[in-house]
XYZ file of C-alpha atoms in Angstrom:
719
model
C 25.234 -29.797 7.705
C 26.062 -30.749 11.275
C 22.887 -32.050 12.929
C 19.384 -33.112 11.867
C 16.156 -33.222 13.865
C 13.278 -35.153 12.314
C 9.941 -33.923 13.663
C 7.012 -36.346 13.473
C 3.365 -36.023 14.510
C 1.682 -38.592 16.741
C -1.586 -38.085 14.876
C -3.731 -35.541 13.075
C -4.491 -32.136 14.557
C -1.157 -31.695 16.341
C -0.080 -28.530 14.505
C 3.045 -30.187 13.081
C 4.004 -27.411 10.646
C 3.521 -24.694 13.263
C 5.755 -26.551 15.722
C 8.444 -27.215 13.093
C 8.639 -23.583 12.007
C 8.452 -22.414 15.628
C 11.388 -24.702 16.399
C 13.340 -23.101 13.546
C 12.502 -19.674 14.992
C 13.574 -20.738 18.502
C 16.985 -21.967 17.312
C 17.393 -18.902 15.104
C 16.857 -16.722 18.185
C 19.915 -18.378 19.725
C 22.001 -17.383 16.702
C 22.131 -20.951 15.346
C 22.266 -21.267 11.566
C 19.201 -23.394 10.995
C 17.518 -24.713 7.841
C 14.185 -26.401 7.154
C 13.039 -29.155 4.815
C 9.781 -30.935 4.060
C 11.011 -33.917 2.015
C 7.616 -35.229 0.888
C 4.644 -32.978 0.203
C 1.312 -33.666 1.851
C -1.500 -31.474 0.578
C -4.696 -31.161 2.597
C -6.113 -28.168 0.716
C -6.809 -27.673 -2.976
C -4.289 -28.963 -5.471
C -3.527 -25.484 -6.855
C -2.338 -24.163 -3.460
C 1.434 -23.968 -2.820
C 2.917 -26.672 -0.588
C 2.149 -25.116 2.756
C 5.226 -25.876 4.849
C 7.909 -24.838 2.359
C 5.890 -21.789 1.309
C 5.539 -20.595 4.916
C 9.217 -21.314 5.666
C 10.179 -19.077 2.777
C 7.637 -16.335 3.500
C 8.245 -16.091 7.268
C 11.844 -17.202 7.786
C 13.423 -16.268 4.473
C 14.623 -19.863 4.016
C 14.728 -21.552 0.649
C 13.868 -25.221 1.192
C 14.002 -27.397 -1.904
C 10.750 -28.381 -3.575
C 9.286 -31.474 -1.857
C 8.821 -34.808 -3.555
C 5.213 -35.460 -4.556
C 3.405 -37.897 -2.271
C 1.990 -39.815 -5.238
C 5.526 -40.413 -6.539
C 6.648 -41.622 -3.094
C 3.708 -44.056 -3.023
C 4.660 -45.422 -6.439
C 8.285 -45.919 -5.375
C 7.241 -47.789 -2.238
C 4.788 -49.944 -4.166
C 7.537 -50.820 -6.665
C 9.978 -51.761 -3.902
C 12.148 -48.730 -4.646
C 12.473 -47.421 -1.113
C 16.264 -46.951 -1.303
C 16.193 -44.746 -4.442
C 13.390 -42.727 -2.825
C 15.520 -42.170 0.279
C 18.397 -41.053 -1.937
C 16.063 -38.401 -3.366
C 15.102 -37.390 0.181
C 18.760 -37.028 1.203
C 19.542 -34.995 -1.905
C 16.556 -32.747 -1.287
C 17.428 -32.120 2.382
C 21.083 -31.441 1.594
C 20.019 -28.858 -0.960
C 17.816 -27.234 1.671
C 20.491 -27.256 4.379
C 23.291 -25.424 2.547
C 25.638 -24.089 5.285
C 23.285 -24.643 8.214
C 24.427 -26.011 11.557
C 21.053 -27.630 12.270
C 18.378 -28.924 9.890
C 14.746 -29.305 10.956
C 12.943 -31.913 8.847
C 9.148 -32.079 8.902
C 7.711 -35.567 8.571
C 4.328 -36.668 7.245
C 1.145 -36.537 9.304
C -0.294 -40.043 9.942
C -3.636 -40.516 8.192
C -5.899 -43.463 9.094
C -6.429 -44.745 5.537
C -2.766 -44.361 4.443
C -0.859 -46.939 6.481
C 2.377 -46.511 4.489
C 3.035 -43.071 6.089
C 4.602 -44.410 9.343
C 6.991 -46.491 7.229
C 7.944 -43.435 5.179
C 8.608 -41.408 8.317
C 10.710 -44.171 9.843
C 12.744 -44.607 6.640
C 13.366 -40.860 6.300
C 14.547 -40.470 9.900
C 16.891 -43.439 9.490
C 18.241 -42.306 6.128
C 18.955 -38.825 7.481
C 20.570 -40.236 10.667
C 18.337 -37.839 12.554
C 17.255 -37.431 16.132
C 13.479 -37.826 16.334
C 11.221 -35.301 18.060
C 7.524 -36.150 18.380
C 4.700 -33.612 18.383
C 1.503 -34.488 20.244
C -1.747 -32.759 21.157
C -4.239 -34.065 23.676
C -7.319 -33.043 21.651
C -10.133 -35.402 22.746
C -7.782 -37.979 24.339
C -7.623 -38.711 28.051
C -4.255 -38.301 29.752
C -3.757 -42.067 29.648
C -4.600 -42.172 25.932
C -2.182 -39.294 25.245
C 0.581 -41.183 27.049
C -0.134 -44.338 25.054
C -0.249 -42.441 21.749
C 3.181 -40.892 22.399
C 4.619 -44.258 23.407
C 3.239 -46.004 20.307
C 4.521 -43.270 17.987
C 7.964 -43.488 19.586
C 7.990 -47.261 19.025
C 7.923 -46.666 15.249
C 11.408 -45.141 15.549
C 12.834 -47.579 18.115
C 10.951 -46.590 21.267
C 11.554 -44.108 24.051
C 14.673 -46.056 25.073
C 16.327 -45.384 21.694
C 19.142 -42.825 21.810
C 17.697 -41.285 18.638
C 14.168 -40.748 19.996
C 14.875 -37.806 22.253
C 11.528 -36.362 23.293
C 8.132 -34.880 22.550
C 6.702 -31.371 22.205
C 3.150 -31.028 23.505
C 0.998 -28.611 21.510
C -2.418 -27.019 22.202
C -2.081 -27.473 25.961
C -5.285 -26.387 27.670
C -7.323 -26.342 24.454
C -11.072 -26.934 24.788
C -12.257 -30.462 24.032
C -13.387 -30.434 20.375
C -16.442 -32.510 21.294
C -17.671 -29.730 23.612
C -17.933 -27.123 20.852
C -21.472 -27.757 19.652
C -23.203 -25.035 17.652
C -26.426 -23.751 19.178
C -28.604 -21.559 16.990
C -29.128 -18.968 19.690
C -25.709 -19.138 21.342
C -22.199 -17.962 20.618
C -20.485 -21.253 19.640
C -16.908 -20.010 20.032
C -17.304 -17.590 22.914
C -14.832 -18.555 25.628
C -17.539 -18.089 28.240
C -19.429 -21.051 26.789
C -16.380 -23.308 26.523
C -14.616 -24.795 29.529
C -10.987 -24.928 28.552
C -8.600 -27.562 29.785
C -6.021 -26.847 32.439
C -2.816 -25.235 31.138
C 0.024 -27.428 32.403
C 3.778 -26.789 32.308
C 6.633 -29.006 31.120
C 7.324 -29.881 34.757
C 3.681 -30.890 35.263
C 3.705 -33.213 32.243
C 7.010 -34.728 33.322
C 5.296 -35.791 36.544
C 1.896 -36.729 35.072
C 2.851 -38.746 31.977
C 4.834 -41.950 32.624
C 6.419 -41.698 29.169
C 8.474 -38.682 30.357
C 9.779 -40.351 33.485
C 12.633 -41.883 31.542
C 15.828 -39.808 31.636
C 16.331 -40.431 27.914
C 12.946 -39.140 26.681
C 12.159 -35.520 27.520
C 9.212 -33.177 27.383
C 10.830 -30.530 25.154
C 8.033 -27.994 25.351
C 4.429 -27.383 26.373
C 2.758 -24.886 24.023
C -0.287 -23.353 25.642
C -3.530 -23.025 23.700
C -4.072 -19.439 22.525
C -7.474 -18.839 20.872
C -6.168 -15.691 19.158
C -3.713 -17.816 17.166
C -6.497 -19.854 15.573
C -8.496 -16.762 14.583
C -9.097 -16.849 10.815
C -9.350 -13.743 8.667
C -12.830 -12.640 7.744
C -11.880 -13.314 4.109
C -11.173 -16.969 5.054
C -14.665 -17.187 6.550
C -16.211 -15.712 3.403
C -14.412 -18.277 1.239
C -15.419 -21.126 3.552
C -19.088 -20.129 3.368
C -18.994 -19.322 -0.332
C -20.484 -15.964 0.667
C -21.205 -13.012 -1.604
C -19.568 -9.770 -0.458
C -21.836 -6.756 0.081
C -19.171 -4.532 1.647
C -15.543 -5.656 1.474
C -14.152 -3.219 4.044
C -11.119 -4.643 5.862
C -12.074 -8.227 5.065
C -8.449 -9.291 4.526
C -7.171 -7.733 7.782
C -9.872 -8.400 10.378
C -9.898 -11.668 12.321
C -12.709 -13.732 13.772
C -12.122 -14.196 17.505
C -15.708 -15.145 18.356
C -18.979 -15.900 16.556
C -22.299 -14.580 17.762
C -25.371 -16.187 16.218
C -28.178 -13.664 16.569
C -31.601 -15.209 16.760
C -32.456 -13.325 19.959
C -33.907 -9.881 20.578
C -31.496 -6.956 20.416
C -31.103 -6.284 24.175
C -30.079 -9.919 24.715
C -27.257 -9.884 22.166
C -25.709 -6.409 22.512
C -23.016 -7.695 24.889
C -21.677 -9.955 22.116
C -20.861 -7.002 19.828
C -17.183 -6.768 20.723
C -13.880 -6.560 18.900
C -13.283 -9.580 16.665
C -16.910 -10.807 16.804
C -18.457 -12.228 13.637
C -22.175 -11.535 13.680
C -24.239 -14.268 11.995
C -27.897 -13.319 11.546
C -30.819 -13.828 9.169
C -30.674 -11.382 6.278
C -34.033 -9.850 7.237
C -32.888 -8.894 10.757
C -32.363 -5.232 9.939
C -32.163 -4.419 13.651
C -29.063 -6.586 14.041
C -27.336 -4.979 11.051
C -28.147 -1.507 12.400
C -26.874 -2.402 15.881
C -23.654 -3.802 14.383
C -23.252 -0.585 12.394
C -23.697 1.489 15.541
C -21.022 -0.594 17.271
C -18.669 -0.015 14.323
C -19.288 3.743 14.454
C -18.465 3.652 18.169
C -15.037 2.219 17.419
C -15.717 -1.509 17.921
C -13.791 -3.400 15.183
C -16.218 -6.258 14.544
C -14.843 -9.061 12.391
C -17.867 -8.725 10.116
C -21.540 -9.451 9.553
C -22.885 -12.571 7.805
C -26.465 -12.189 6.537
C -27.947 -15.669 6.054
C -30.768 -17.146 4.036
C -29.639 -15.403 0.831
C -31.520 -12.310 2.024
C -30.296 -8.743 1.499
C -31.555 -5.736 3.498
C -33.516 -3.075 1.595
C -31.622 -0.151 0.072
C -32.983 2.266 2.713
C -31.344 0.207 5.494
C -28.102 -0.128 3.553
C -27.972 3.655 3.115
C -28.345 4.117 6.887
C -25.356 1.813 7.381
C -23.159 3.544 4.798
C -21.024 5.454 7.333
C -20.411 2.242 9.299
C -19.346 0.445 6.128
C -16.710 3.142 5.576
C -15.087 2.202 8.917
C -14.021 -1.094 7.316
C -16.902 -3.303 8.508
C -17.101 -6.383 6.202
C -20.640 -7.498 5.306
C -21.523 -10.634 3.309
C -24.482 -12.842 2.474
C -24.689 -16.630 2.759
C -27.131 -18.812 0.852
C -27.292 -21.151 3.845
C -29.715 -20.572 6.710
C -28.430 -19.320 10.057
C -28.090 -22.722 11.709
C -26.305 -24.290 8.709
C -23.992 -21.278 8.373
C -23.021 -21.568 12.042
C -22.438 -25.322 11.685
C -20.178 -24.789 8.699
C -18.221 -22.086 10.517
C -17.673 -24.425 13.449
C -16.124 -26.999 11.119
C -13.485 -24.640 9.682
C -9.935 -25.967 9.497
C -7.884 -24.201 12.175
C -4.566 -24.673 10.330
C -2.807 -21.518 9.208
C -3.457 -20.966 5.474
C -0.396 -20.727 3.255
C -1.022 -17.037 2.553
C -1.711 -15.936 6.156
C 1.824 -14.812 6.936
C 0.943 -12.488 9.827
C -0.810 -15.238 11.744
C 2.010 -17.691 11.103
C 4.560 -15.192 12.472
C 2.570 -14.923 15.702
C 2.195 -18.707 15.945
C 5.927 -19.227 15.441
C 6.812 -16.695 18.138
C 4.388 -18.368 20.543
C 5.796 -21.835 19.812
C 9.408 -20.634 20.002
C 8.887 -19.194 23.477
C 7.666 -22.571 24.792
C 10.371 -24.868 23.371
C 13.610 -25.828 25.121
C 15.713 -24.773 22.139
C 18.820 -24.243 24.254
C 18.935 -27.946 25.161
C 18.524 -28.894 21.487
C 21.275 -26.480 20.433
C 23.594 -27.828 23.109
C 22.879 -31.364 21.954
C 23.857 -30.319 18.445
C 26.917 -28.518 19.890
C 26.104 -25.198 18.218
C 25.054 -23.092 21.195
C 27.518 -20.292 20.414
C 25.928 -17.236 18.821
C 27.365 -16.868 15.348
C 25.298 -13.946 14.089
C 22.594 -11.585 15.204
C 19.745 -12.698 12.940
C 16.457 -10.734 13.024
C 14.771 -13.231 15.393
C 17.905 -13.283 17.553
C 17.918 -9.476 17.667
C 14.234 -9.280 18.658
C 14.785 -11.995 21.265
C 17.776 -10.074 22.633
C 15.675 -6.903 22.874
C 12.989 -8.621 24.920
C 15.495 -10.338 27.220
C 17.485 -7.155 27.874
C 14.314 -5.109 28.404
C 13.050 -7.620 30.971
C 16.349 -7.426 32.800
C 16.226 -3.612 32.730
C 12.796 -3.521 34.454
C 12.190 0.141 33.589
C 9.100 2.375 33.839
C 8.071 3.773 30.451
C 5.512 6.568 30.004
C 3.150 6.439 26.997
C 1.582 9.922 26.570
C -0.883 8.660 23.925
C -2.610 6.577 26.562
C -6.046 6.420 24.926
C -4.774 5.338 21.485
C -5.848 1.695 20.772
C -2.507 0.397 19.420
C -0.668 1.983 22.325
C -3.030 0.425 24.872
C -2.628 -3.029 23.322
C 1.173 -2.673 23.198
C 1.240 -1.585 26.851
C -0.841 -4.619 27.852
C 1.520 -6.946 25.950
C 4.619 -5.373 27.500
C 3.110 -5.610 30.964
C 2.103 -9.257 30.524
C 5.499 -10.263 29.113
C 7.482 -8.244 31.632
C 9.147 -6.166 28.907
C 8.601 -2.924 30.841
C 6.377 -1.355 33.457
C 4.182 0.756 31.192
C 2.365 3.908 32.310
C -0.568 5.046 30.162
C -1.187 8.775 30.350
C -4.911 9.394 29.830
C -8.323 9.564 31.425
C -8.739 6.147 33.123
C -12.403 5.808 32.130
C -11.563 6.558 28.499
C -8.621 4.124 28.526
C -10.846 1.343 29.892
C -13.623 2.160 27.399
C -11.218 1.953 24.449
C -9.739 -1.271 25.835
C -13.190 -2.801 26.152
C -14.253 -1.852 22.611
C -10.956 -3.266 21.265
C -11.308 -6.460 23.353
C -8.041 -5.714 25.175
C -7.578 -7.191 28.635
C -5.760 -4.661 30.808
C -3.427 -6.362 33.333
C -4.096 -5.344 36.933
C -0.507 -4.111 37.209
C -0.809 -1.751 34.221
C -0.629 1.812 35.537
C -2.943 4.558 34.230
C -2.169 8.170 35.193
C -4.910 10.785 34.828
C -3.287 13.929 33.350
C -5.896 16.145 35.013
C -4.730 15.000 38.432
C -1.004 14.747 37.632
C -0.545 18.075 35.821
C -0.398 20.436 38.812
C 2.631 18.678 40.301
C 4.811 19.648 37.339
C 3.973 23.352 36.917
C 6.622 24.745 39.278
C 9.410 22.362 38.161
C 8.719 23.271 34.530
C 8.848 26.996 35.321
C 12.219 26.401 37.009
C 13.562 24.505 33.969
C 12.410 27.180 31.500
C 12.648 30.389 33.528
C 15.550 31.559 31.349
C 13.040 31.583 28.498
C 10.575 33.672 30.492
C 8.146 30.833 31.186
C 5.456 31.690 33.761
C 3.193 29.378 35.772
C 0.080 30.050 33.606
C 2.161 29.415 30.487
C 3.547 26.180 31.934
C 0.085 25.004 32.958
C -1.180 25.640 29.423
C 1.741 23.740 27.863
C 1.208 20.832 30.255
C -2.232 20.350 28.706
C -0.244 18.528 26.006
C 0.328 14.971 27.260
C 3.678 14.829 25.419
C 4.912 17.800 27.449
C 3.500 16.322 30.673
C 5.120 12.940 29.967
C 8.453 14.631 29.204
C 8.299 16.505 32.518
C 7.655 13.222 34.316
C 10.809 11.890 32.640
C 12.786 15.052 33.451
C 11.983 14.604 37.151
C 12.834 10.850 37.082
C 9.246 9.802 37.820
C 9.597 7.515 34.782
C 12.658 6.099 32.989
C 11.733 6.670 29.339
C 9.063 7.959 26.951
C 7.547 6.572 23.744
C 5.161 8.624 21.601
C 4.308 9.356 17.969
C 1.497 6.922 17.104
C -0.759 9.947 16.533
C 1.636 12.847 17.159
C 4.235 14.198 14.740
C 7.960 13.754 15.270
C 8.225 17.466 16.101
C 5.585 17.137 18.842
C 7.550 14.272 20.385
C 11.084 15.659 20.023
C 10.533 19.382 20.762
C 9.608 18.931 24.464
C 12.573 16.584 24.873
C 14.998 19.151 23.441
C 13.535 21.841 25.710
C 13.241 19.867 28.944
C 15.610 16.871 28.719
C 18.354 18.399 26.512
C 21.328 16.709 24.888
C 24.075 14.763 26.626
C 27.322 16.655 27.402
C 29.248 14.576 24.852
C 26.706 15.116 22.040
C 26.372 18.170 19.829
C 23.022 17.087 18.437
C 20.155 14.609 18.617
C 20.072 12.036 15.828
C 18.227 8.804 15.066
C 18.789 5.272 13.911
C 16.622 2.457 12.592
C 17.402 -1.191 13.266
C 16.803 -2.850 9.878
C 16.093 -6.562 10.214
C 17.498 -7.830 6.917
C 17.019 -11.531 6.097
C 20.498 -12.542 7.274
C 21.248 -10.024 10.019
C 20.203 -6.875 11.831
C 21.948 -3.660 10.720
C 21.731 0.014 11.685
C 20.714 2.957 9.462
C 21.330 6.550 10.609
C 20.219 9.342 10.472
C 16.876 8.751 8.763
C 14.504 10.924 10.799
C 15.962 14.043 12.447
C 18.765 16.064 10.794
C 18.007 17.376 7.267
C 21.547 18.311 6.159
C 24.260 17.771 8.800
C 27.680 19.314 8.262
C 30.869 17.237 8.477
C 31.223 17.693 12.246
C 27.608 16.713 12.847
C 27.836 13.753 10.464
C 30.876 12.492 12.372
C 28.882 12.795 15.611
C 26.000 10.822 14.058
C 28.436 8.086 12.979
C 29.913 7.796 16.474
C 26.472 7.810 18.144
C 25.228 5.149 15.702
C 28.258 2.933 16.232
C 27.903 3.124 20.014
C 24.177 2.345 19.776
C 24.835 -0.670 17.559
C 27.395 -2.025 20.018
C 25.025 -1.462 22.941
C 22.425 -3.643 21.226
C 24.731 -6.538 20.382
C 25.704 -5.542 16.819
C 29.445 -5.379 16.152
C 29.855 -1.884 14.635
C 31.508 -1.645 11.223
C 30.550 1.866 10.146
C 30.159 2.792 6.484
C 29.898 6.491 5.595
C 27.617 6.341 2.562
C 28.034 8.528 -0.532
C 27.599 8.365 -4.299
C 31.332 7.680 -4.619
C 33.760 5.153 -3.126
C 37.206 6.108 -1.840
C 38.979 8.832 -3.818
C 37.097 8.263 -7.077
C 34.598 11.127 -6.769
C 34.658 14.869 -6.244
C 32.101 17.483 -5.256
C 30.933 19.184 -2.058
C 28.662 16.311 -1.006
C 31.319 13.621 -1.225
C 33.915 15.938 0.340
C 31.601 16.384 3.323
C 31.455 12.614 3.804
C 35.226 12.326 3.382
C 35.826 15.008 6.024
C 33.236 13.468 8.388
C 35.023 10.128 8.088
C 38.358 11.757 8.978
C 36.863 13.513 12.019
C 35.077 10.398 13.281
C 38.226 8.258 12.978
C 40.246 10.907 14.805
C 37.716 11.148 17.643
C 37.140 7.409 17.986
C 40.088 5.333 16.762
C 38.527 2.327 18.539
C 35.682 2.179 16.007
C 35.917 0.618 12.525
C 34.879 3.482 10.215
C 35.381 3.860 6.466
C 34.106 6.195 3.801
C 33.027 7.465 1.493
C 31.518 4.162 0.339
C 28.720 3.509 -2.099
C 25.933 1.406 -0.622
C 26.746 -1.656 -2.743
C 30.431 -1.419 -1.838
C 29.506 -1.233 1.836
C 27.035 -4.119 1.799
C 28.133 -6.599 -0.903
C 31.430 -8.519 -0.575
C 31.848 -9.064 -4.326
C 31.494 -5.331 -5.055
C 33.746 -4.432 -2.137
C 36.465 -6.737 -3.518
C 36.774 -4.581 -6.636
C 35.925 -1.100 -5.300
C 37.519 -1.145 -1.812
C 39.681 -4.273 -1.485
C 41.703 -2.956 1.459
C 38.759 -1.802 3.569
C 37.909 -3.446 6.902
C 34.317 -2.230 6.526
C 33.408 -2.583 2.837
C 31.301 -5.630 2.052
C 30.530 -6.296 5.706
C 29.185 -3.009 7.081
C 26.688 -3.236 9.936
C 26.152 0.520 10.438
C 25.202 2.660 7.437
C 25.489 6.442 7.968
C 23.760 8.480 5.261
C 24.947 11.970 4.223
C 21.573 13.686 4.699
C 17.953 13.083 5.699
C 16.739 12.889 2.096
C 19.074 9.973 1.315
C 18.596 8.191 4.635
C 14.818 8.392 4.826
C 14.356 7.409 1.177
C 16.751 4.453 1.476
C 15.251 3.018 4.650
C 11.711 3.221 3.282
C 12.726 1.737 -0.075
C 14.458 -1.214 1.632
C 11.634 -1.653 4.131
C 8.846 -1.726 1.549
C 10.555 -3.314 -1.456
C 12.282 -6.114 0.460
C 9.507 -6.521 3.082
C 12.030 -5.812 5.830
C 10.977 -5.079 9.414
C 12.435 -1.814 10.732
C 12.492 -0.923 14.433
C 12.722 2.757 15.255
C 13.503 5.536 14.949
C 15.522 5.387 18.154
C 16.773 8.819 19.218
C 20.429 9.292 20.193
C 22.162 12.085 22.061
C 19.514 12.955 24.686
C 20.211 12.811 28.413
C 17.251 10.454 28.867
C 15.522 8.119 26.395
C 12.690 9.589 24.316
C 11.636 7.675 21.221
C 9.364 8.534 18.335
C 6.977 6.210 16.497
C 5.763 6.260 12.931
C 2.093 7.220 12.765
C 1.571 4.014 10.800
C 3.221 1.937 13.536
C 1.860 -1.533 14.193
C 1.348 -2.854 17.723
C 4.499 -4.961 17.298
C 6.490 -1.829 16.362
C 5.346 -0.090 19.537
C 6.216 -3.114 21.686
C 9.783 -3.247 20.349
C 10.215 0.529 20.652
C 9.176 0.274 24.304
C 11.779 -2.488 24.714
C 14.455 -0.317 23.053
C 13.591 2.561 25.355
C 13.816 0.395 28.466
C 17.252 -0.862 27.406
C 18.440 2.689 26.668
C 17.265 3.761 30.119
C 19.277 0.983 31.749
C 22.373 1.854 29.727
C 22.106 5.568 30.570
C 21.667 4.867 34.270
C 24.799 2.696 34.224
C 26.957 5.157 32.264
């Protein structure tokens, strides 16, 4: 272990765990080997819940921090004057957690008003670990002067802002609404942003000027994490548990999130505007009109968070039958024994911390925190700024950075599909690519409104009805050798995939991403007809970037070629190796088979053996070996016995499968069984970048595929 950062909260409600894990993510994105430890447990939930910090570190980051010391035991040791033995336990625990890490992030205890021994524990742990101290503060209801004083007082516990070990503070929840302003009104939406005046979102530079505590050269503002209401949105199932509600219709209760609460004690016309994506409708159980209106919204594609029927009242069976089709859309419906006002009050008092089992939300929180922290300065201070590996977070970070630098225009033919619209908005806001949605503008805006998606002003929407005519003659010219006529071309251009591909063929856009609702054939066929393969490629193939816990690797071909011959398999290996290198992965290419080396015979293994020979002959600059069994390619201990002289075995980064059956089955088995994120498929061998999506793709998958496509476009334009 080379360097330790001890992270301490200045008070309650600072989001200490979120900041700690976000800091781990930020350093991981730089390629730093980073570990996490929570030396002493501090439970705020029920006793049977897992310790939140270590559980989330394991579930989101794949780390294995040691089990924390119980707080009650730590209290007993302090009371008995056994502070030194307790600190020995803390050191042992953190060393176990750190293993071979370059940097260790240690989460301290949150100060609680009636437990005055906690500051002493934090101070003793930081000293025992010889750690640099980073404070975490949130303004909450404090004035700016009070925030400054709170930071200064917390720093004094560790030696003050002048101490060389107290290096700075991370400000969380910047711009959050004042908690005292969020009063529940029986006829108002208590969490609607329109009713809450949020604080001003200030930058690190702003705080450096405003807060006197940061005007010392030795104490820095290390990050200013802006308040994001979407990151405090609980699942509807969390709301049901908090209310002790009975479930009438479960629907998608575990997936939907509460972004706003509308308390319906008004007439229908006065509350219709609140029925939007993520809204939780709270209404008396005898307001059948509200339930029916919510059902109509659901049937019109509005993903409400759910409906809470209060007063322990259930609608009659005739009304429930009318709502049956809406229930099948996934709309959660529950009943609360509390009245409407009391239900709303209880909802407003929900803990905004991320529950231990809400992994998806924690991932988003960590990414948000990581983007706001000056991790590079911290890595430089620890003298570990060099990238040592391309971890999954580092790979995703690299994708975003390279895509931003590429600044390419990407066409999305499925422009009215909700996930695609949301991904385009994200990419536009983050500068990942200039996205072009192909679809009727009115329909795109309607879908965006029902899904509560804010479309950036710079997001381009192209109406296919108006754009189509421009591409008829060029398409006839491209396909005249196939006998294509203008009427035939016009008919084919009715398909937005074909229209988008023609836009790419004529350089009106730089890349294309499709497949959220279309099949792979519908995406690839127009590309083969209109874009065609590169001169140096005999075929189009695909790869997936598999984000394994320790590193990102490449799998190919898992989506396109059913049974390539030896020549084609060699081409796939070369394409995959070049793609890996282009995306920052050092290619060590393993040609996968059921046999390793010369031990097996049969036509299948001979094909792999011949493909390996051809690929090596064509590209002596690439490290290629095969045939190798998967375990020999991936596991050093197996490689030592099965292929001891191989430069690839045991450390392969590119896995080339002998056929589509093997490749597709393997990637899906690894993805699902090991809960691994896969990005792709990314197509190889085309003159211009066209990429296919899985029809089950998440918004995040689409965002990263757009980033991949933008990077490919930049690489092709430079080659």
